[in-house]
XYZ file of C-alpha atoms in Angstrom:
282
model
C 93.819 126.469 114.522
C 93.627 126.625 110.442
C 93.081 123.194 109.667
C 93.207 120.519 106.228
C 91.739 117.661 105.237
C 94.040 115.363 103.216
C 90.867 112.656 102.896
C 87.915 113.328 100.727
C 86.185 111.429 98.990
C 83.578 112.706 96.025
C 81.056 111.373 93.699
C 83.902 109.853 91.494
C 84.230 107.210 94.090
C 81.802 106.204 96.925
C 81.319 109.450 98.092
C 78.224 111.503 97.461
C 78.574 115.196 96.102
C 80.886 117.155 93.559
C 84.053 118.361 94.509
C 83.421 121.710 94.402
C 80.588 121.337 96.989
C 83.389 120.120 99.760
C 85.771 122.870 98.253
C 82.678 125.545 99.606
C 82.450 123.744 102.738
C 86.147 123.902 103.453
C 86.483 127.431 102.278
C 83.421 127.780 105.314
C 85.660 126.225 107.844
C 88.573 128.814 107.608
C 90.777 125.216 105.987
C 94.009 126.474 103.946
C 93.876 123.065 102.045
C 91.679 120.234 100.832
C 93.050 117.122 99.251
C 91.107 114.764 96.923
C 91.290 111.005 97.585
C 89.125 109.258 95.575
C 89.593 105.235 95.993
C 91.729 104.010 93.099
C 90.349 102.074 90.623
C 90.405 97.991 91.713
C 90.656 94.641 89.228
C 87.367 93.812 89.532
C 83.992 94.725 89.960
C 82.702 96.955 93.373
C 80.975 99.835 94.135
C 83.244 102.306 95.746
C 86.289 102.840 93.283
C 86.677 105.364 90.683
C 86.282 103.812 87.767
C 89.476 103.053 85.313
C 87.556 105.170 82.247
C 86.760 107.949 84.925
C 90.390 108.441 86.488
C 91.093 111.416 83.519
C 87.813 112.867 84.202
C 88.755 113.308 87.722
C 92.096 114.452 87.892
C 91.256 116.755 85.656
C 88.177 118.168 87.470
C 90.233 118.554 90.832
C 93.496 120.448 88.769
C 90.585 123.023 87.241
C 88.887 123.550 90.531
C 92.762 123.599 92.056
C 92.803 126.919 89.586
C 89.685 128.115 90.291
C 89.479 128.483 94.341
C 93.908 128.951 94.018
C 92.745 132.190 95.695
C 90.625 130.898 98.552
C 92.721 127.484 99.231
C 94.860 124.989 98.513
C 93.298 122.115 96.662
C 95.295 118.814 96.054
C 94.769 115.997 93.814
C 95.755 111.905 95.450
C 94.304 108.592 95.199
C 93.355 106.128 98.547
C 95.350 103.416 97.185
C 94.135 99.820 97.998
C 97.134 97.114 98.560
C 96.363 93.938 97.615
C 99.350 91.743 97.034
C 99.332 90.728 93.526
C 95.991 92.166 92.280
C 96.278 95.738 92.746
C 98.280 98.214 90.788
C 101.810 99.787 91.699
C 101.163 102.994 93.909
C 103.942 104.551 91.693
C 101.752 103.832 88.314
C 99.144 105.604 89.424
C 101.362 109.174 91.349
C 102.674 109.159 87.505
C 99.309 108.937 85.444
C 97.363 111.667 87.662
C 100.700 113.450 88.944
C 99.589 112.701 92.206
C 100.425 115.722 95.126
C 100.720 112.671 97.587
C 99.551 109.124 98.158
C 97.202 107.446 100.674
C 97.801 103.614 101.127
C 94.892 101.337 102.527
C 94.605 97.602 103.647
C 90.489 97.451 102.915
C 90.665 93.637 101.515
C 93.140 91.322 103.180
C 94.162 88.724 100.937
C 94.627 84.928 102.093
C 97.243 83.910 99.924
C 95.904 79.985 99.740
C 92.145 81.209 98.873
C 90.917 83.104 95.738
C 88.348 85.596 97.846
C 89.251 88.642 99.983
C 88.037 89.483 103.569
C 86.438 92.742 103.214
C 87.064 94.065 106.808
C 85.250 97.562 105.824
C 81.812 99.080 104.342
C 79.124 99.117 106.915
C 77.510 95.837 107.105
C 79.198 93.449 109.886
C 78.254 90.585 108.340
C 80.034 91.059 105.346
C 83.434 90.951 108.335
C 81.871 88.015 110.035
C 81.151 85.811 106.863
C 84.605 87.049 105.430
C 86.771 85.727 109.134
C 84.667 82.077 108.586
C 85.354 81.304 104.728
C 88.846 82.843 103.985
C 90.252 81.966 108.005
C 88.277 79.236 109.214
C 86.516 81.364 111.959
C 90.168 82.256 113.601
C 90.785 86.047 114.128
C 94.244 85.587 115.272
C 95.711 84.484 111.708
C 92.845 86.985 109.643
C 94.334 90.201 111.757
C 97.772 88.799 111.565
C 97.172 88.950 107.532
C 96.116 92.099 107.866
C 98.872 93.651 109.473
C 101.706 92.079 107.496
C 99.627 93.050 104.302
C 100.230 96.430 105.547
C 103.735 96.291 106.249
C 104.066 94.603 102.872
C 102.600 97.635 101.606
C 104.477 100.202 103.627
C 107.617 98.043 102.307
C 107.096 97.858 98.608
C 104.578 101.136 97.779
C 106.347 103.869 100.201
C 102.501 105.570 100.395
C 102.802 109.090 101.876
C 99.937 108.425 104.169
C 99.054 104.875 105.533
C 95.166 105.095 106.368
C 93.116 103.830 109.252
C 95.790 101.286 110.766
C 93.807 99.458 113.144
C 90.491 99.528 110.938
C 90.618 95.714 111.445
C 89.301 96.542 114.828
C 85.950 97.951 113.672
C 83.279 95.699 113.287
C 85.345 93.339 115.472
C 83.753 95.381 118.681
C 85.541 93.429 121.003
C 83.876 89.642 119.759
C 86.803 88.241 118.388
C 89.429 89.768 120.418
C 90.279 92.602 122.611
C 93.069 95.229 121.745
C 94.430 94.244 125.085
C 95.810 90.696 124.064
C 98.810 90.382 123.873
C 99.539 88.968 120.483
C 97.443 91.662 119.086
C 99.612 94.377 120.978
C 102.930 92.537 119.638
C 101.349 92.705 115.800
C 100.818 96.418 116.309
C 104.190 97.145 117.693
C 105.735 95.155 115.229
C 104.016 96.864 112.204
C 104.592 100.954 113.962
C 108.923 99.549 114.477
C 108.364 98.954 110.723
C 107.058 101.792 109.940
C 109.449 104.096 112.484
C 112.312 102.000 111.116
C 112.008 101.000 107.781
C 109.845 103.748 105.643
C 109.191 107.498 105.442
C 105.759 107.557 105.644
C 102.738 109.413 107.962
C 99.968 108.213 109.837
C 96.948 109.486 109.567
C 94.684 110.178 112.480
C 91.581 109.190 110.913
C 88.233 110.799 112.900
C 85.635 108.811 110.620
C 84.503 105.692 112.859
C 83.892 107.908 115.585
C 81.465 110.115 113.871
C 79.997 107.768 111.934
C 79.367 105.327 115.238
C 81.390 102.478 113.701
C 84.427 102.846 116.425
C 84.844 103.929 120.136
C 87.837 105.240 119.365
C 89.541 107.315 116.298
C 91.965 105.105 113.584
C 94.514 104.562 115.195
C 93.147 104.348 119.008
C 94.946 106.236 121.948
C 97.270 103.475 123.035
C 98.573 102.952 119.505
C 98.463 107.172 119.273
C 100.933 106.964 122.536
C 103.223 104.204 120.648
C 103.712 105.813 117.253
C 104.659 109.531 119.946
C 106.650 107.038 121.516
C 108.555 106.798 117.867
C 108.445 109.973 116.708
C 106.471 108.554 113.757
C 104.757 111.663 111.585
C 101.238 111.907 112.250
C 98.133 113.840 109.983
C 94.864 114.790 110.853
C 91.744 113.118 108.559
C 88.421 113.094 108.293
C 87.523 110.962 105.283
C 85.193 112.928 104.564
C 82.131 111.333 102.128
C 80.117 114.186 102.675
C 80.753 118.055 102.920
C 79.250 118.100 106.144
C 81.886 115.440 107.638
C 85.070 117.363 106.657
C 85.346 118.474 110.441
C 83.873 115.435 112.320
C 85.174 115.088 115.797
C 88.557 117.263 115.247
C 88.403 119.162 117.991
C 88.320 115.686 120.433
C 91.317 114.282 118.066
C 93.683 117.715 118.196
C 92.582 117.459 122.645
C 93.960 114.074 121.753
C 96.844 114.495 120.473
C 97.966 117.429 122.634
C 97.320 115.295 125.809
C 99.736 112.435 123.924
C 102.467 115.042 123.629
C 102.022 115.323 119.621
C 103.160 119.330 118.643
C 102.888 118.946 114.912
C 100.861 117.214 111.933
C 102.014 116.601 108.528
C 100.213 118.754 105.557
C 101.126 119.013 102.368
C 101.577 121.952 99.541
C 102.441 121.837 95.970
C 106.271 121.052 96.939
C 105.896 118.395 98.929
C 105.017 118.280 102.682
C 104.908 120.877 105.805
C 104.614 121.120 109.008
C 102.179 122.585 111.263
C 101.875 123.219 114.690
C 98.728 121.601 116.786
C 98.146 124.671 119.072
């Protein structure tokens, strides 16, 4: 199967080599297209965002190499979007300064809207999550997740991202302590946010392969029960490895295309120059 990667991540963000070292890589792998994803630049200080005076720098970098490799593959320039209600950026300022091939919307920081801080509910220390649930939610899971989930069908509603990333990436240093994904007000929230999504917007969920190679999750972003919902509701599905390194571009796919063929998936979403396409998961 010729395969993408919509989900990369360079050294212009938190990942760790140049572009053109994953475009080598991909060319490796037999991929017909690689898509650049660097985290958008935030309101305030962190270290994994490209950085406001480094956004030209970068889209222009990934349009030359684009050029370059045009021969070999098909290399696409997007952002990973963060949604934070009322501190982050329009998605639809951002597609127009870099002419963006396609968007990726994230929930990484859920915002209480009665505290100043944000839960960080990513990065890899599980801590950070714990200290995060006790300061901005009193200690109780049930109201932090719900926050989480509307925040992302707030996004869904006013951004219209192409790609919504990770969906249940509140689940990963949770590791069943807090809750189970078996409760069911934590089913409900899910099923609520994928009618939202199936009903109310246009956009693709990604199948997102990182946790699993990267021992953070059990399961890929989404899990398999929330896989056999969004089947369940014909909602468009990608394939993603969020890729930091060259090396990652291809972590776990095979398991996540056995996946999806035992669901009953038959196609993921790509995209080209024009927009999206479809290909068959054979």
């Amino acid at each position: 199967m010729n395969l993408f990667n919509l989900h990369t991540h360079s050294r212009f963000c938190d990942g760790k080599e140049e572009p053109e070292e994953y475009i080598k890589q991909a060319i490796e792998l037999g991929y017909h297209t690689l898509g650049f994803s660097s985290h958008a630049p935030v309101p305030f200080e962190n270290n994994f965002s490209l950085k406001e005076e480094e956004m030209e720098e970068y889209f222009s970098t990934i349009r030359a190499l684009g050029d370059k490799y045009k021969s070999q593959i098909n290399i696409l320039l997007s952002l990973e979007i963060d949604f934070i209600p009322g501190i982050t950026k329009k998605f639809s300022e951002f597609s127009k300064e870099g002419n963006l091939d396609y968007t990726i919307g994230g929930v990484h920081l859920v915002r209480n809207m009665e505290k100043d801080k944000l839960w960080f509910i990513d990065g890899s220390k599980q801590e950070t999550y714990d200290d995060g649930l006790q300061k901005l939610f009193k200690g109780h899971i049930r109201n932090g997740v719900e926050a989480y989930y509307n925040q992302i069908i707030e996004m869904v509603a006013t951004q219209k991202p192409d790609i919504i990333a990770h969906l249940d990436k509140i689940k990963m240093h949770n590791k069943n302590r807090y809750f189970t994904e078996e409760e069911g007000w934590y089913k409900d929230l899910v099923w609520k946010t994928l009618k939202f999504i199936a009903d109310e917007s246009n956009c693709i969920v990604e199948v997102n392969t990182r946790g699993l190679y990267k021992k953070r999750s059990d399961t890929f972003f989404p899990g398999p029960a929330i896989l056999e919902q969004i089947h369940h509701l014909k909602i468009p599905i990608t394939l993603s490895a969020d890729a930091h390194q060259p090396h990652e571009l291809n972590g776990y796919y095979e398991e996540a295309i056995k996946l999806m063929k035992e669901i009953g998936f038959k196609e993921l979403v790509c995209f080209d120059k024009k927009g999206r396409i479809k290909q068959q998961i054979n």
